[in-house]
């Protein structure tokens, strides 16, 4: 394994970032799913359960132990998780500064080498976050079992049949997580890598995607007219589609959570072409 590959794959800082994601997911689950209220935060001295508090605690715990509540960490997923994804793009920036000048002396196809580096950085980030999610989800499934709520999550029903999220709970959450933690990580890592190509200040690799992600969410989310028209293009839509119930889902319905990536992909294509065709780098 080359030194460059080790830097991309066996990066200790990447491991720290993914570990933070995993810890954040468990903490969010514990406090947001109701587990805290019925375990550490349970009031055994409450007057309305004084006769049999332990039985009441067990009853409430059984109500909380559902996969839909366990995996409902949307506050964490839509706020903290994107920042963790953006931070992995800093590894690409350091490679651009330290490796690209020497790499291009020996390689004829600049766009090929840039594209390859962006692809591998983004792929490693996406795989890392998705594997961490699988660990999180599998631990919950082993503890809870095939139990979920009554609200249908029918995004994939047009492909796998009605009731897929009820009949194949583990498979459903694998697919849901693939959208949220693999595809989102991959596309936005490419986005940050593209920004890294165009700037000379490392902090802009974080500032620009943060401003885009949260800025567009705020503008669309706080405007009724824009929200009714552009909701599927809201960046957080991909991370929160599990709360949607779709009317008459078909084989094209699973493409809806991918719509927010359209502006990002257009920017990436333009950015790579702009970088590789100009003789000098953009300075900010």
XYZ file of C-alpha atoms in Angstrom:
284
model
C 0.000 0.000 0.000
C 1.464 3.348 -1.063
C 1.953 6.242 1.342
C -0.741 8.217 -0.468
C -3.252 5.371 -0.162
C -2.456 5.002 3.535
C -3.075 8.714 3.977
C -6.452 8.410 2.284
C -7.621 5.216 3.987
C -5.768 4.824 7.291
C -6.087 8.412 8.389
C -6.324 8.674 12.171
C -8.227 11.963 11.963
C -10.819 10.345 9.700
C -11.262 7.637 12.338
C -11.816 10.320 14.988
C -14.455 12.039 12.839
C -16.333 8.790 12.198
C -16.094 7.919 15.909
C -17.644 11.283 16.757
C -20.480 10.457 14.386
C -21.053 7.107 16.075
C -20.959 8.582 19.577
C -23.283 11.401 18.504
C -25.734 8.915 16.988
C -25.929 6.868 20.196
C -26.285 9.964 22.391
C -28.979 11.402 20.137
C -30.842 8.117 20.178
C -30.627 7.909 23.967
C -31.939 11.415 24.598
C -34.322 11.873 21.656
C -35.995 8.471 21.428
C -37.364 8.557 24.982
C -34.859 6.072 26.412
C -33.481 8.632 28.825
C -36.931 9.457 30.229
C -37.726 5.816 30.989
C -34.258 4.829 32.290
C -31.917 7.330 33.959
C -34.482 10.109 33.960
C -37.387 8.024 35.234
C -39.039 9.412 38.376
C -39.827 6.445 40.600
C -41.403 8.742 43.198
C -44.030 10.267 40.914
C -47.423 10.239 42.596
C -49.307 8.748 39.646
C -47.125 5.600 39.573
C -46.403 5.200 43.266
C -48.131 1.814 43.489
C -45.930 -0.002 40.986
C -43.248 2.248 39.431
C -41.114 -0.623 38.124
C -43.995 -2.124 36.166
C -44.798 1.301 34.707
C -41.152 1.786 33.737
C -41.109 -1.556 31.958
C -44.342 -0.730 30.121
C -42.979 2.618 28.942
C -39.689 1.011 27.935
C -41.506 -1.469 25.709
C -43.289 1.430 24.017
C -39.978 3.147 23.314
C -38.211 0.038 22.011
C -39.027 0.466 18.320
C -36.673 0.768 15.391
C -38.373 3.888 14.053
C -37.710 5.679 17.349
C -34.209 4.261 17.697
C -33.106 5.474 14.258
C -34.961 8.803 14.463
C -31.894 10.956 15.142
C -32.823 13.595 12.588
C -31.799 16.572 14.725
C -28.264 15.209 14.913
C -28.291 13.973 11.318
C -29.417 17.270 9.805
C -27.207 19.580 11.907
C -24.010 17.941 13.179
C -23.545 15.117 10.676
C -23.122 17.411 7.607
C -20.360 19.324 9.397
C -18.542 16.045 10.080
C -18.834 15.176 6.387
C -17.516 18.580 5.337
C -14.521 18.230 7.655
C -13.306 15.135 5.807
C -12.742 17.342 2.746
C -9.822 18.957 4.554
C -7.815 15.793 3.900
C -8.187 16.396 0.167
C -7.112 20.025 0.521
C -3.891 18.952 2.215
C -3.276 16.440 -0.556
C -3.860 19.126 -3.170
C -1.327 21.414 -1.551
C 1.279 18.767 -0.776
C 0.997 16.223 -3.587
C -0.620 17.717 -6.695
C 2.309 19.956 -7.725
C 4.622 16.937 -7.876
C 2.004 14.567 -9.256
C 1.270 16.752 -12.270
C 4.929 16.849 -13.203
C 4.733 13.128 -13.967
C 1.143 12.725 -15.136
C -0.212 13.936 -18.453
C -3.922 13.851 -17.642
C -4.518 16.429 -14.951
C -8.286 16.037 -14.943
C -7.932 12.272 -14.575
C -5.671 12.526 -11.535
C -7.823 15.203 -9.910
C -10.975 13.182 -10.521
C -9.385 10.018 -9.177
C -8.229 11.757 -5.992
C -11.660 13.322 -5.434
C -13.404 10.011 -6.044
C -11.278 8.019 -3.615
C -11.454 10.621 -0.846
C -15.230 10.822 -1.202
C -15.619 7.052 -1.409
C -13.598 6.437 1.744
C -15.629 9.031 3.626
C -18.928 7.577 2.423
C -17.949 4.001 3.242
C -16.687 5.033 6.689
C -19.892 6.835 7.673
C -22.132 4.122 6.239
C -20.267 1.353 8.053
C -20.564 3.361 11.278
C -24.316 3.670 10.672
C -24.607 -0.081 10.047
C -22.908 -0.703 13.404
C -25.298 1.741 15.095
C -28.369 0.303 13.402
C -27.388 -3.350 13.902
C -26.793 -2.873 17.629
C -30.243 -1.338 17.917
C -31.842 -4.117 15.878
C -30.218 -6.797 18.043
C -31.549 -5.056 21.166
C -35.007 -4.144 19.885
C -35.768 -6.789 17.291
C -38.100 -6.433 14.276
C -40.402 -3.889 15.918
C -41.396 -0.567 14.376
C -44.189 1.996 14.489
C -47.462 2.140 12.580
C -46.528 4.997 10.239
C -45.702 3.564 6.798
C -42.304 4.445 5.371
C -43.217 3.751 1.798
C -40.390 5.288 -0.249
C -39.337 1.882 -1.577
C -42.803 0.296 -1.849
C -42.918 0.960 -5.589
C -39.907 -1.351 -6.005
C -40.231 -3.929 -3.228
C -43.986 -3.988 -2.684
C -46.449 -2.485 -0.218
C -45.433 -2.728 3.420
C -41.728 -3.238 2.736
C -40.717 -1.157 5.783
C -42.896 -3.374 8.026
C -42.073 -6.760 6.553
C -38.328 -6.284 6.085
C -37.367 -3.837 8.805
C -33.617 -4.427 8.799
C -33.377 -4.220 4.999
C -35.454 -1.059 4.951
C -33.171 0.734 7.403
C -30.119 -0.407 5.463
C -31.559 1.277 2.365
C -32.622 4.384 4.267
C -29.137 4.670 5.733
C -27.554 4.194 2.306
C -29.248 7.375 1.113
C -28.465 9.377 4.250
C -24.984 8.241 5.149
C -23.415 6.867 1.981
C -24.866 8.893 -0.886
C -25.029 12.168 1.077
C -21.460 11.712 2.350
C -20.163 10.824 -1.095
C -21.773 13.747 -2.955
C -20.974 16.367 -0.347
C -17.416 15.096 0.006
C -17.059 15.615 -3.752
C -18.531 19.086 -3.257
C -15.962 19.980 -0.585
C -13.148 18.508 -2.702
C -14.240 20.672 -5.610
C -14.245 23.749 -3.398
C -10.759 22.785 -2.193
C -9.582 22.886 -5.803
C -10.731 26.457 -6.248
C -9.582 28.137 -3.035
C -6.258 28.902 -1.417
C -7.542 29.139 2.150
C -8.243 25.901 3.982
C -11.022 27.321 6.166
C -13.097 28.050 3.062
C -13.446 24.294 2.536
C -15.644 24.330 5.634
C -17.206 27.779 5.416
C -18.562 27.504 1.855
C -20.396 24.145 2.203
C -21.719 25.122 5.656
C -23.102 28.386 4.258
C -24.644 26.575 1.285
C -26.186 23.737 3.315
C -27.634 25.768 6.163
C -28.301 28.868 4.072
C -30.412 27.082 1.460
C -32.230 25.135 4.185
C -33.122 28.366 5.991
C -34.203 30.221 2.847
C -36.418 27.411 1.550
C -37.650 26.322 4.964
C -38.732 29.807 6.077
C -40.434 30.839 2.873
C -43.832 29.301 2.267
C -43.805 29.952 -1.478
C -40.274 28.648 -2.046
C -40.924 25.762 0.329
C -43.943 24.584 -1.644
C -41.965 24.663 -4.895
C -38.374 23.844 -3.946
C -38.780 21.554 -0.931
C -37.294 18.539 -2.783
C -34.170 20.642 -3.492
C -33.629 21.515 0.160
C -30.266 19.965 1.187
C -31.706 18.496 4.402
C -34.455 16.732 2.425
C -32.137 13.789 1.752
C -31.476 13.417 5.476
C -35.102 13.735 6.559
C -37.127 11.895 3.927
C -37.914 9.122 6.441
C -40.627 11.401 7.824
C -42.390 11.540 4.457
C -45.368 9.411 3.431
C -45.583 9.346 -0.373
C -48.849 9.115 -2.321
C -48.920 6.153 -4.712
C -45.154 5.416 -4.676
C -43.694 3.931 -7.852
C -40.264 2.849 -9.078
C -39.242 6.497 -9.579
C -40.208 7.629 -6.055
C -36.831 6.579 -4.544
C -35.205 9.194 -6.786
C -36.866 12.073 -4.910
C -34.367 12.180 -2.003
C -31.599 12.502 -4.611
C -32.964 15.728 -6.134
C -31.053 18.041 -3.717
C -27.814 16.769 -5.262
C -28.562 18.202 -8.709
C -27.156 21.721 -8.026
C -24.164 20.166 -6.250
C -23.326 17.870 -9.172
C -23.616 20.753 -11.650
C -21.223 22.810 -9.541
C -18.769 19.900 -9.293
C -18.663 19.405 -13.067
C -18.150 23.123 -13.705
C -15.593 23.419 -10.909
C -13.401 20.535 -12.082
C -13.446 21.810 -15.669
C -12.609 25.326 -14.533
C -9.717 24.109 -12.375
C -8.117 21.908 -14.988
C -8.407 24.383 -17.883
C -6.922 27.455 -16.320
C -3.214 27.949 -15.945
C -3.251 29.471 -12.477
C -5.236 28.697 -9.357
C -7.939 30.921 -7.984
C -6.807 32.961 -4.985
C -9.105 34.202 -2.243
